[in-house]
Amino acid sequence: MSAELDYGTIITDLDEVGFHIIPSVIPVEKADEARAALEQLLEKETTAHALAEKTQRVGRIAVKHPIFLELMTHAAIVTLWRRYLGDDVICSTWSGNTVYPGAAAINWHADYPYFSIVPPYPPGRLAGQTIWLLNDLTEENGATAMLPGSHLKGEPPPPELKHKWMDEGRILTGTRGSVIVMNGASWHTARPNRTGASRSVLLGMYMRPWFIPLEDMRGQLAELVRHLMCANQRVPKNVGAA
């Protein structure tokens, strides 16, 4: 995007509302390129379980295509999380998530690390989720929904509410290339996909460094470094040598 983000407004929304929609962080052409790369991985890695559940997660994307590494390290987004969480912020998980036609709504929940913490949650800024829109999100195709102010409750949704739509919920729609950022403690869900097409997003959780990452990010880093540092380079051998 051409203009610098209004970090002050975004951070205020993260603290007070729990989320913020940043329009057109990347051009739609770049979002389409990322979606095409993800669709190739979806086809390659699909399972019977994913088809039955009508949703599919693709992990380790940073090492599977350069565009995903580019977006994970996008300067505007990394700058935002450094301002919100501190310069020592880390990425806990970086994956693709696709909802297929006919997928039902999922339960209200808070993401890791909050689902691993016995409530009440520790106060303060601990983690932030990043949702990159690779398709236009609409009320019909399974857009993310948030409950404003839920990050301040200090606990997960109670069992009697997890499976119900809450009237205070807000369905977040936007064009591909936009980014939704949220305080990691926010209660959120995905709405049913009532269209005939899938919709995809990228999910990147950034958090304080004392939490254990959800994914093996160091292992992925090792894969990248080993390749660039010639680990897979052919080693010459003498003719006839064993």
XYZ file of N, CA and C in Angstrom, residues 28-194:
501
model
N -4.727 -6.444 -5.241
C -5.512 -7.664 -5.457
C -4.724 -8.665 -6.303
N -3.854 -8.172 -7.180
C -3.051 -9.087 -8.003
C -2.109 -9.918 -7.143
N -1.561 -9.313 -6.099
C -0.676 -10.045 -5.196
C -1.477 -11.063 -4.379
N -2.671 -10.668 -3.944
C -3.534 -11.607 -3.226
C -3.915 -12.780 -4.118
N -4.192 -12.502 -5.389
C -4.527 -13.575 -6.328
C -3.342 -14.512 -6.524
N -2.141 -13.955 -6.567
C -0.938 -14.776 -6.707
C -0.773 -15.699 -5.496
N -0.991 -15.161 -4.310
C -0.885 -15.977 -3.104
C -1.971 -17.044 -3.072
N -3.181 -16.691 -3.485
C -4.260 -17.678 -3.483
C -3.967 -18.803 -4.471
N -3.422 -18.475 -5.638
C -3.079 -19.503 -6.620
C -2.023 -20.452 -6.061
N -1.040 -19.908 -5.357
C -0.011 -20.754 -4.739
C -0.623 -21.648 -3.667
N -1.553 -21.091 -2.890
C -2.204 -21.884 -1.849
C -3.078 -22.972 -2.462
N -3.774 -22.662 -3.531
C -4.646 -23.651 -4.159
C -3.858 -24.847 -4.675
N -2.640 -24.618 -5.150
C -1.799 -25.742 -5.568
C -1.473 -26.644 -4.382
N -1.202 -26.033 -3.224
C -0.913 -26.817 -2.024
C -2.159 -27.539 -1.519
N -3.309 -26.883 -1.606
C -4.555 -27.518 -1.183
C -4.813 -28.784 -1.985
N -4.624 -28.694 -3.301
C -4.854 -29.856 -4.164
C -3.865 -30.972 -3.845
N -2.628 -30.608 -3.575
C -1.587 -31.595 -3.299
C -1.772 -32.261 -1.938
N -2.275 -31.517 -0.952
C -2.292 -32.003 0.422
C -3.679 -32.356 0.943
N -4.684 -32.308 0.111
C -6.030 -32.556 0.589
C -6.181 -33.972 1.145
N -7.060 -34.095 2.136
C -7.314 -35.385 2.776
C -8.822 -35.634 2.795
N -9.180 -36.885 3.035
C -10.600 -37.222 3.144
C -11.237 -36.471 4.310
N -10.486 -36.304 5.383
C -11.013 -35.588 6.547
C -11.308 -34.129 6.196
N -10.394 -33.486 5.472
C -10.607 -32.090 5.090
C -11.833 -31.949 4.194
N -12.001 -32.865 3.267
C -13.153 -32.799 2.378
C -14.449 -33.023 3.148
N -14.408 -33.911 4.131
C -15.604 -34.169 4.928
C -15.957 -32.983 5.812
N -14.922 -32.354 6.373
C -15.142 -31.206 7.260
C -15.384 -29.915 6.492
N -15.079 -29.931 5.191
C -15.241 -28.765 4.320
C -14.364 -27.585 4.757
N -13.248 -27.897 5.341
C -12.262 -26.869 5.702
C -10.885 -27.521 5.692
N -9.871 -26.769 5.291
C -8.531 -27.334 5.169
C -7.488 -26.320 5.597
N -6.590 -26.769 6.454
C -5.481 -25.942 6.904
C -4.202 -26.428 6.211
N -3.383 -25.507 5.754
C -2.085 -25.836 5.160
C -1.014 -25.192 6.022
N -0.150 -25.995 6.599
C 0.896 -25.489 7.464
C 2.243 -25.399 6.768
N 3.220 -24.863 7.489
C 4.602 -24.740 7.006
C 4.680 -23.972 5.690
N 3.793 -23.005 5.498
C 3.737 -22.346 4.191
C 4.954 -21.473 3.920
N 5.652 -21.036 4.976
C 6.822 -20.172 4.763
C 7.896 -20.864 3.942
N 7.952 -22.201 4.017
C 8.983 -22.930 3.282
C 8.450 -23.548 1.996
N 7.180 -23.297 1.686
C 6.575 -23.946 0.529
C 6.446 -23.037 -0.689
N 6.475 -21.716 -0.466
C 6.409 -20.790 -1.598
C 6.925 -19.435 -1.126
N 7.761 -18.765 -1.942
C 8.344 -17.483 -1.517
C 7.317 -16.409 -1.174
N 6.145 -16.434 -1.803
C 5.178 -15.370 -1.546
C 4.675 -15.406 -0.106
N 4.627 -16.599 0.488
C 4.149 -16.692 1.868
C 5.183 -16.148 2.854
N 6.445 -16.375 2.568
C 7.501 -15.783 3.395
C 7.485 -14.267 3.257
N 7.229 -13.792 2.039
C 7.140 -12.348 1.795
C 6.026 -11.711 2.630
N 4.870 -12.349 2.695
C 3.752 -11.783 3.442
C 3.944 -11.930 4.953
N 4.537 -13.014 5.395
C 4.793 -13.181 6.824
C 5.689 -12.068 7.361
N 6.602 -11.587 6.520
C 7.557 -10.562 6.925
C 7.194 -9.190 6.359
N 5.948 -9.012 5.946
C 5.524 -7.741 5.361
C 5.830 -6.604 6.334
N 6.517 -5.580 5.842
C 7.058 -4.536 6.713
C 5.979 -3.833 7.533
N 4.845 -3.509 6.904
C 3.796 -2.765 7.616
C 3.201 -3.596 8.743
N 2.990 -4.885 8.494
C 2.385 -5.751 9.510
C 3.367 -6.042 10.630
N 4.614 -6.332 10.286
C 5.618 -6.585 11.324
C 5.828 -5.337 12.176
N 5.852 -4.175 11.545
C 5.984 -2.921 12.300
C 4.828 -2.750 13.273
N 3.614 -3.060 12.826
C 2.446 -2.963 13.705
C 2.615 -3.841 14.934
N 2.972 -5.102 14.739
C 3.072 -6.011 15.880
C 4.251 -5.663 16.772
N 5.299 -5.112 16.204
C 6.410 -4.661 17.055
C 5.978 -3.490 17.928
N 5.191 -2.605 17.383
C 4.703 -1.476 18.187
C 3.703 -1.946 19.244
N 2.934 -2.957 18.905
C 1.887 -3.418 19.822
C 2.428 -4.393 20.870
N 3.349 -5.259 20.458
C 3.810 -6.328 21.340
C 5.271 -6.199 21.772
N 6.021 -5.312 21.141
C 7.426 -5.149 21.485
C 8.339 -5.589 20.360
N 9.549 -5.070 20.369
C 10.498 -5.367 19.298
C 10.912 -6.837 19.252
N 10.733 -7.567 20.366
C 11.137 -8.972 20.402
C 9.994 -9.911 20.052
N 8.963 -9.403 19.394
C 7.822 -10.213 18.993
C 8.267 -11.380 18.114
N 7.564 -12.507 18.224
C 7.857 -13.678 17.393
C 6.584 -14.108 16.670
N 6.744 -14.880 15.608
C 5.615 -15.461 14.899
C 5.423 -16.882 15.407
N 4.228 -17.170 15.896
C 3.938 -18.472 16.506
C 3.426 -19.495 15.511
N 2.674 -19.038 14.539
C 2.140 -19.939 13.522
C 1.824 -19.145 12.266
N 2.002 -19.790 11.120
C 1.793 -19.117 9.832
C 1.258 -20.174 8.879
N -0.018 -20.059 8.529
C -0.655 -21.128 7.770
C -1.731 -20.564 6.862
N -2.214 -21.427 5.961
C -3.340 -21.091 5.123
C -4.588 -21.805 5.621
N -5.725 -21.169 5.478
C -6.978 -21.783 5.901
C -8.043 -21.540 4.848
N -8.639 -22.615 4.380
C -9.647 -22.545 3.328
C -10.952 -23.159 3.815
N -12.048 -22.459 3.560
C -13.389 -22.948 3.882
C -14.087 -23.263 2.560
N -14.529 -24.510 2.420
C -15.148 -24.950 1.173
C -16.665 -24.697 1.194
N -17.293 -24.725 0.018
C -18.747 -24.550 -0.024
C -19.468 -25.543 0.888
N -20.450 -25.042 1.600
C -21.216 -25.908 2.487
C -20.674 -26.019 3.884
N -19.543 -25.389 4.164
C -18.977 -25.453 5.510
C -19.903 -24.759 6.499
N -20.048 -25.361 7.665
C -20.881 -24.778 8.714
C -20.085 -23.766 9.513
N -20.780 -22.998 10.337
C -20.105 -22.067 11.236
C -19.299 -22.856 12.258
N -18.196 -22.277 12.726
C -17.409 -22.914 13.783
C -17.732 -22.245 15.113
N -17.281 -22.864 16.197
C -17.585 -22.353 17.528
C -16.844 -21.050 17.808
N -17.428 -20.200 18.653
C -16.705 -19.044 19.165
C -15.513 -19.540 19.966
N -14.369 -18.877 19.787
C -13.162 -19.300 20.497
C -12.141 -18.172 20.500
N -11.123 -18.325 21.330
C -9.925 -17.486 21.289
C -8.765 -18.363 20.848
N -7.835 -17.789 20.108
C -6.735 -18.564 19.545
C -5.632 -18.838 20.568
N -4.682 -19.710 20.146
C -3.466 -19.939 20.910
C -2.694 -18.618 21.012
N -2.080 -18.289 22.151
C -1.859 -19.154 23.321
C -2.996 -19.171 24.325
N -4.087 -18.411 24.042
C -5.125 -18.281 25.061
C -5.844 -19.591 25.342
N -6.025 -20.440 24.328
C -6.748 -21.676 24.617
C -5.901 -22.653 25.435
N -4.614 -22.330 25.644
C -3.760 -23.163 26.489
C -3.606 -22.601 27.905
N -4.252 -21.456 28.179
C -4.113 -20.777 29.468
C -5.369 -21.006 30.308
N -5.177 -21.431 31.552
C -6.309 -21.554 32.468
C -6.754 -20.149 32.866
N -8.028 -19.796 32.622
C -8.477 -18.439 32.950
C -8.495 -18.216 34.455
N -8.386 -16.930 34.839
C -8.437 -15.730 33.997
C -7.129 -15.519 33.236
N -7.250 -14.988 32.019
C -6.079 -14.719 31.212
C -5.236 -13.620 31.859
N -3.916 -13.677 31.682
C -3.086 -12.550 32.132
C -3.476 -11.280 31.389
N -3.517 -10.143 32.044
C -3.885 -8.899 31.363
C -2.754 -8.408 30.459
N -3.085 -7.482 29.594
C -2.061 -6.846 28.763
C -2.025 -7.403 27.358
N -1.102 -6.863 26.590
C -0.930 -7.253 25.190
C -0.003 -8.451 25.107
N -0.543 -9.602 24.776
C 0.250 -10.823 24.737
C 0.392 -11.401 23.336
N -0.638 -11.255 22.503
C -0.605 -11.884 21.183
C -1.569 -11.172 20.248
N -1.282 -11.271 18.958
C -2.144 -10.665 17.952
C -2.251 -11.552 16.725
N -3.465 -11.763 16.263
C -3.712 -12.580 15.077
C -3.811 -11.696 13.835
N -3.281 -12.201 12.732
C -3.293 -11.507 11.448
C -4.020 -12.378 10.434
N -5.033 -11.840 9.782
C -5.818 -12.585 8.799
C -5.697 -11.889 7.451
N -4.962 -12.515 6.536
C -4.802 -11.970 5.190
C -5.931 -12.485 4.310
N -6.681 -11.610 3.692
C -7.787 -11.999 2.822
C -7.263 -12.313 1.421
N -7.392 -13.582 1.019
C -7.005 -13.987 -0.328
C -8.205 -14.061 -1.261
N -9.384 -14.052 -0.685
C -10.637 -13.864 -1.413
C -11.363 -12.683 -0.790
N -12.290 -12.101 -1.530
C -13.191 -11.142 -0.908
C -14.009 -11.895 0.144
N -14.076 -11.367 1.363
C -14.880 -11.984 2.409
C -16.246 -11.315 2.443
N -17.282 -12.133 2.432
C -18.661 -11.639 2.439
C -19.444 -12.357 3.533
N -20.624 -11.861 3.810
C -21.481 -12.523 4.792
C -21.918 -13.894 4.303
N -21.851 -14.127 2.994
C -22.319 -15.396 2.438
C -21.237 -16.460 2.346
N -19.955 -16.086 2.265
C -18.934 -17.089 1.967
C -18.062 -17.481 3.153
N -18.520 -17.242 4.372
C -17.774 -17.719 5.528
C -16.822 -16.707 6.110
N -17.197 -15.439 6.094
C -16.337 -14.399 6.653
C -16.118 -14.611 8.148
N -15.002 -14.086 8.645
C -14.720 -14.104 10.078
C -15.672 -13.153 10.802
N -16.113 -13.560 11.980
C -16.937 -12.687 12.823
C -16.248 -12.533 14.170
N -16.331 -11.350 14.737
C -15.709 -11.030 16.024
C -16.762 -10.525 17.003
N -16.473 -10.711 18.293
C -17.310 -10.133 19.329
C -16.564 -8.944 19.925
N -16.980 -7.717 19.599
C -16.265 -6.539 20.100
C -16.143 -6.555 21.625
N -14.957 -6.208 22.109
C -14.699 -6.116 23.542
C -14.473 -7.428 24.243
N -14.579 -8.549 23.533
C -14.448 -9.852 24.193
C -13.042 -10.118 24.702
N -12.041 -9.445 24.118
C -10.662 -9.639 24.579
C -10.457 -9.120 25.990
N -11.388 -8.334 26.483
C -11.279 -7.768 27.833
C -11.953 -8.652 28.883
N -12.599 -9.720 28.478
C -13.316 -10.580 29.421
C -12.379 -11.449 30.258
N -11.181 -11.748 29.723
C -10.212 -12.530 30.484
C -10.519 -14.005 30.576
N -11.370 -14.500 29.675
C -11.751 -15.905 29.708
C -12.287 -16.314 28.347
N -12.381 -17.617 28.077
C -12.943 -18.073 26.802
C -14.465 -17.995 26.830
N -15.109 -18.172 25.680
C -16.572 -18.176 25.664
C -17.114 -19.304 26.535
N -18.139 -19.065 27.319
C -18.718 -20.135 28.138
C -19.391 -21.178 27.262
N -19.459 -22.418 27.733
C -20.017 -23.505 26.909
C -21.403 -23.216 26.361
N -22.239 -22.539 27.125
C -23.606 -22.305 26.668
C -23.697 -21.291 25.531
N -22.603 -20.557 25.266
C -22.601 -19.559 24.204
C -21.734 -19.947 23.013
N -20.862 -20.927 23.173
C -19.887 -21.251 22.134
C -20.535 -21.602 20.799
N -21.701 -22.243 20.855
C -22.319 -22.751 19.633
C -23.430 -21.852 19.107
N -23.650 -20.701 19.731
C -24.745 -19.823 19.339
C -24.210 -18.538 18.713
N -24.952 -18.023 17.744
C -24.616 -16.710 17.216
C -24.979 -15.657 18.256
N -24.050 -14.733 18.500
C -24.290 -13.659 19.456
C -24.661 -12.394 18.677
N -25.764 -11.796 19.063
C -26.275 -10.647 18.318
C -25.299 -9.480 18.298
N -24.403 -9.410 19.305
C -23.423 -8.326 19.331
C -22.263 -8.589 18.371
N -22.209 -9.803 17.808
C -21.119 -10.159 16.908
C -21.112 -9.306 15.654
N -19.936 -9.097 15.109
C -19.792 -8.301 13.895
C -19.108 -9.136 12.820
N -19.764 -9.290 11.686
C -19.192 -10.034 10.573
C -18.271 -9.101 9.800
N -17.015 -9.518 9.646
C -16.000 -8.653 9.039
C -15.839 -9.008 7.561
N -16.272 -8.116 6.714
C -16.158 -8.314 5.279
C -15.075 -7.399 4.724
N -14.561 -7.761 3.553
C -13.524 -6.935 2.942
C -13.042 -7.533 1.645
N -12.296 -6.756 0.899
C -11.769 -7.193 -0.390
C -10.425 -7.891 -0.205
N -10.129 -8.798 -1.112
C -8.858 -9.529 -1.055
C -7.690 -8.542 -1.136
N -6.652 -8.856 -0.380
C -5.529 -7.933 -0.237
C -5.603 -7.137 1.045
N -6.776 -7.146 1.691
C -6.919 -6.475 2.980
C -6.478 -7.417 4.100
N -6.306 -6.856 5.288
C -5.845 -7.629 6.435
C -6.703 -7.286 7.652
N -7.141 -8.313 8.358
C -7.804 -8.138 9.648
C -6.774 -8.436 10.727
N -6.604 -7.516 11.660
C -5.733 -7.773 12.807
C -6.601 -7.764 14.061
N -6.243 -8.619 15.024
C -7.056 -8.688 16.233
C -6.186 -9.019 17.432
N -6.620 -8.546 18.587
C -6.013 -8.988 19.840
C -6.258 -10.486 19.965
N -5.234 -11.232 20.315
C -5.334 -12.686 20.320
C -6.381 -13.253 21.249
N -6.811 -12.477 22.242
C -7.812 -12.963 23.189
C -9.236 -12.769 22.699
N -9.427 -12.148 21.547
C -10.772 -11.863 21.042
C -11.516 -13.141 20.690
N -12.784 -13.171 21.037
C -13.649 -14.279 20.639
C -14.028 -14.091 19.174
N -13.899 -15.134 18.391
C -14.222 -15.033 16.979
C -14.712 -16.370 16.453
N -15.262 -16.322 15.268
C -15.795 -17.511 14.618
C -15.724 -17.299 13.114
N -16.069 -18.332 12.357
C -16.225 -18.206 10.910
C -17.664 -18.528 10.575
N -18.274 -17.721 9.748
C -19.664 -17.913 9.374
C -19.789 -19.018 8.318
N -20.966 -19.578 8.138
C -21.138 -20.639 7.140
C -20.833 -20.138 5.728
N -20.297 -21.034 4.914
C -20.068 -20.704 3.507
C -21.261 -21.203 2.707
N -22.128 -20.283 2.324
C -23.355 -20.638 1.602
C -23.208 -20.438 0.099
